[in-house]
């Protein structure tokens, strides 16, 4: 784990809760001519995804069927805050929730809006608010909420 995260990442969160998760991110690679761009999956595609203002951490498993279309909903200014040219489906969900929170919504309200109004597919999402790491929101594709 010390290869994947800097100690600064762990210092942001003061909690005794842990989410262990492994996932190969859904990335649509672009094609140039007849060759696909190949290479190692960059570390910025690893979970958790933390929004650009360090408000929440997102863990996601599943398939966001409309993630290509959802990328179009992300403003260029917000898209440019992510250190990548190709967002994963998890990063798209993180950016959409961040955009909702930028409208002064709570994390729960922002997550609910994104799940109910935007996401299509089969997925499970866990979101932890960094300033309140003892509360984790869990969502499955039906939009049901669970708190712990």
mmCIF file of C-alpha atoms in Angstrom:
data_model
loop_
_atom_site.group_PDB
_atom_site.id
_atom_site.type_symbol
_atom_site.label_atom_id
_atom_site.label_comp_id
_atom_site.label_asym_id
_atom_site.label_seq_id
_atom_site.Cartn_x
_atom_site.Cartn_y
_atom_site.Cartn_z
ATOM 1 C CA UNK A 1 0.000 0.000 0.000
ATOM 2 C CA UNK A 2 2.886 2.381 0.600
ATOM 3 C CA UNK A 3 3.510 2.274 -3.148
ATOM 4 C CA UNK A 4 -0.004 3.417 -3.958
ATOM 5 C CA UNK A 5 -0.522 6.199 -1.421
ATOM 6 C CA UNK A 6 1.611 8.913 0.114
ATOM 7 C CA UNK A 7 1.452 9.258 3.883
ATOM 8 C CA UNK A 8 -0.104 12.677 3.217
ATOM 9 C CA UNK A 9 -3.173 10.877 1.839
ATOM 10 C CA UNK A 10 -3.679 9.072 5.154
ATOM 11 C CA UNK A 11 -3.050 12.192 7.214
ATOM 12 C CA UNK A 12 -6.129 13.843 5.645
ATOM 13 C CA UNK A 13 -8.484 11.382 7.346
ATOM 14 C CA UNK A 14 -8.752 10.810 11.094
ATOM 15 C CA UNK A 15 -10.878 7.681 11.401
ATOM 16 C CA UNK A 16 -10.810 4.116 12.616
ATOM 17 C CA UNK A 17 -12.999 2.947 9.721
ATOM 18 C CA UNK A 18 -11.550 1.263 6.672
ATOM 19 C CA UNK A 19 -12.902 0.293 3.278
ATOM 20 C CA UNK A 20 -10.885 -2.338 1.458
ATOM 21 C CA UNK A 21 -11.662 -2.520 -2.214
ATOM 22 C CA UNK A 22 -10.035 -3.747 -5.392
ATOM 23 C CA UNK A 23 -11.280 -2.862 -8.852
ATOM 24 C CA UNK A 24 -10.067 -2.474 -12.411
ATOM 25 C CA UNK A 25 -11.343 0.923 -13.486
ATOM 26 C CA UNK A 26 -13.509 1.194 -16.578
ATOM 27 C CA UNK A 27 -11.472 3.300 -18.970
ATOM 28 C CA UNK A 28 -12.384 3.747 -22.593
ATOM 29 C CA UNK A 29 -9.041 3.978 -24.316
ATOM 30 C CA UNK A 30 -8.827 6.018 -27.460
ATOM 31 C CA UNK A 31 -7.752 4.551 -30.757
ATOM 32 C CA UNK A 32 -5.183 6.141 -33.039
ATOM 33 C CA UNK A 33 -5.219 4.539 -36.413
ATOM 34 C CA UNK A 34 -5.377 0.804 -35.831
ATOM 35 C CA UNK A 35 -3.381 0.762 -32.581
ATOM 36 C CA UNK A 36 -4.907 1.045 -29.158
ATOM 37 C CA UNK A 37 -3.062 3.122 -26.576
ATOM 38 C CA UNK A 38 -1.732 0.646 -24.047
ATOM 39 C CA UNK A 39 0.191 0.829 -20.828
ATOM 40 C CA UNK A 40 -0.103 0.506 -17.098
ATOM 41 C CA UNK A 41 -3.187 1.851 -15.390
ATOM 42 C CA UNK A 42 -2.054 5.093 -13.675
ATOM 43 C CA UNK A 43 -2.273 5.419 -9.891
ATOM 44 C CA UNK A 44 -4.679 8.335 -10.224
ATOM 45 C CA UNK A 45 -7.227 5.756 -11.408
ATOM 46 C CA UNK A 46 -6.965 3.842 -8.103
ATOM 47 C CA UNK A 47 -9.550 4.098 -5.343
ATOM 48 C CA UNK A 48 -10.465 5.992 -3.367
ATOM 49 C CA UNK A 49 -11.324 8.901 -5.607
ATOM 50 C CA UNK A 50 -11.153 12.132 -3.640
ATOM 51 C CA UNK A 51 -12.901 15.187 -5.009
ATOM 52 C CA UNK A 52 -10.871 18.231 -5.946
ATOM 53 C CA UNK A 53 -11.754 20.092 -2.728
ATOM 54 C CA UNK A 54 -10.923 17.120 -0.447
ATOM 55 C CA UNK A 55 -14.518 16.888 0.796
ATOM 56 C CA UNK A 56 -15.223 13.186 0.218
ATOM 57 C CA UNK A 57 -13.713 9.873 -0.797
ATOM 58 C CA UNK A 58 -15.582 7.605 -3.209
ATOM 59 C CA UNK A 59 -15.314 3.855 -3.726
ATOM 60 C CA UNK A 60 -17.218 2.299 -6.607
ATOM 61 C CA UNK A 61 -17.742 -1.158 -7.998
ATOM 62 C CA UNK A 62 -19.905 -2.010 -10.954
ATOM 63 C CA UNK A 63 -20.649 -0.574 -14.351
ATOM 64 C CA UNK A 64 -21.924 2.916 -15.138
ATOM 65 C CA UNK A 65 -23.588 2.257 -18.489
ATOM 66 C CA UNK A 66 -23.923 5.909 -19.482
ATOM 67 C CA UNK A 67 -20.529 7.106 -18.294
ATOM 68 C CA UNK A 68 -19.447 8.309 -21.754
ATOM 69 C CA UNK A 69 -22.499 10.582 -21.892
ATOM 70 C CA UNK A 70 -22.008 11.724 -18.288
ATOM 71 C CA UNK A 71 -18.494 12.927 -19.095
ATOM 72 C CA UNK A 72 -20.156 15.526 -21.323
ATOM 73 C CA UNK A 73 -22.015 16.895 -18.249
ATOM 74 C CA UNK A 74 -18.756 17.782 -16.526
ATOM 75 C CA UNK A 75 -17.691 21.370 -17.073
ATOM 76 C CA UNK A 76 -14.265 21.831 -18.683
ATOM 77 C CA UNK A 77 -13.085 23.708 -15.573
ATOM 78 C CA UNK A 78 -14.018 20.776 -13.330
ATOM 79 C CA UNK A 79 -12.687 18.195 -15.800
ATOM 80 C CA UNK A 80 -9.309 19.967 -15.859
ATOM 81 C CA UNK A 81 -8.980 19.607 -12.070
ATOM 82 C CA UNK A 82 -8.369 15.883 -12.561
ATOM 83 C CA UNK A 83 -4.813 14.934 -13.429
ATOM 84 C CA UNK A 84 -5.693 12.751 -16.396
ATOM 85 C CA UNK A 85 -6.828 12.976 -19.996
ATOM 86 C CA UNK A 86 -9.134 9.970 -19.645
ATOM 87 C CA UNK A 87 -11.509 9.891 -16.681
ATOM 88 C CA UNK A 88 -12.631 6.551 -15.282
ATOM 89 C CA UNK A 89 -16.296 5.938 -14.555
ATOM 90 C CA UNK A 90 -15.523 6.352 -10.832
ATOM 91 C CA UNK A 91 -13.846 9.713 -11.453
ATOM 92 C CA UNK A 92 -16.871 10.832 -13.472
ATOM 93 C CA UNK A 93 -19.178 9.963 -10.556
ATOM 94 C CA UNK A 94 -16.822 11.784 -8.168
ATOM 95 C CA UNK A 95 -16.835 14.878 -10.407
ATOM 96 C CA UNK A 96 -20.634 14.849 -10.710
ATOM 97 C CA UNK A 97 -21.071 14.645 -6.933
ATOM 98 C CA UNK A 98 -18.492 17.430 -6.491
ATOM 99 C CA UNK A 99 -20.414 19.619 -8.958
ATOM 100 C CA UNK A 100 -23.610 19.066 -6.950
ATOM 101 C CA UNK A 101 -21.809 19.918 -3.689
ATOM 102 C CA UNK A 102 -20.532 23.092 -5.355
ATOM 103 C CA UNK A 103 -24.213 24.134 -5.390
ATOM 104 C CA UNK A 104 -24.109 24.087 -1.554
ATOM 105 C CA UNK A 105 -25.745 20.678 -1.230
ATOM 106 C CA UNK A 106 -24.746 18.241 1.485
ATOM 107 C CA UNK A 107 -22.903 15.094 0.484
ATOM 108 C CA UNK A 108 -26.067 13.039 1.023
ATOM 109 C CA UNK A 109 -28.150 15.417 -1.137
ATOM 110 C CA UNK A 110 -25.497 15.544 -3.866
ATOM 111 C CA UNK A 111 -25.118 11.758 -3.939
ATOM 112 C CA UNK A 112 -28.896 11.292 -4.035
ATOM 113 C CA UNK A 113 -29.245 13.734 -6.970
ATOM 114 C CA UNK A 114 -26.507 12.037 -8.981
ATOM 115 C CA UNK A 115 -27.825 8.522 -8.304
ATOM 116 C CA UNK A 116 -31.474 9.330 -8.968
ATOM 117 C CA UNK A 117 -31.044 11.725 -11.899
ATOM 118 C CA UNK A 118 -27.924 10.637 -13.758
ATOM 119 C CA UNK A 119 -26.518 7.147 -13.196
ATOM 120 C CA UNK A 120 -27.565 4.141 -15.250
ATOM 121 C CA UNK A 121 -26.108 0.710 -14.699
ATOM 122 C CA UNK A 122 -25.390 -1.834 -12.019
ATOM 123 C CA UNK A 123 -23.154 -0.524 -9.253
ATOM 124 C CA UNK A 124 -22.390 -0.148 -5.578
ATOM 125 C CA UNK A 125 -20.919 3.085 -4.201
ATOM 126 C CA UNK A 126 -19.503 3.955 -0.790
ATOM 127 C CA UNK A 127 -18.819 7.605 -0.006
ATOM 128 C CA UNK A 128 -17.116 8.966 3.093
ATOM 129 C CA UNK A 129 -17.146 12.634 4.020
ATOM 130 C CA UNK A 130 -13.582 13.559 4.912
ATOM 131 C CA UNK A 131 -14.610 15.981 7.677
ATOM 132 C CA UNK A 132 -16.901 13.316 9.180
ATOM 133 C CA UNK A 133 -15.159 9.984 8.506
ATOM 134 C CA UNK A 134 -17.294 8.058 10.994
ATOM 135 C CA UNK A 135 -20.261 8.195 8.611
ATOM 136 C CA UNK A 136 -20.168 6.329 5.316
ATOM 137 C CA UNK A 137 -22.986 6.464 2.764
ATOM 138 C CA UNK A 138 -23.631 3.281 0.787
ATOM 139 C CA UNK A 139 -25.695 3.245 -2.400
ATOM 140 C CA UNK A 140 -26.654 0.465 -4.754
ATOM 141 C CA UNK A 141 -28.157 0.936 -8.193
ATOM 142 C CA UNK A 142 -31.677 1.045 -6.766
ATOM 143 C CA UNK A 143 -30.810 4.295 -4.974
ATOM 144 C CA UNK A 144 -31.401 2.881 -1.486
ATOM 145 C CA UNK A 145 -29.333 4.502 1.240
ATOM 146 C CA UNK A 146 -27.667 2.867 4.213
ATOM 147 C CA UNK A 147 -25.842 4.661 7.000
ATOM 148 C CA UNK A 148 -23.272 3.393 9.452
#
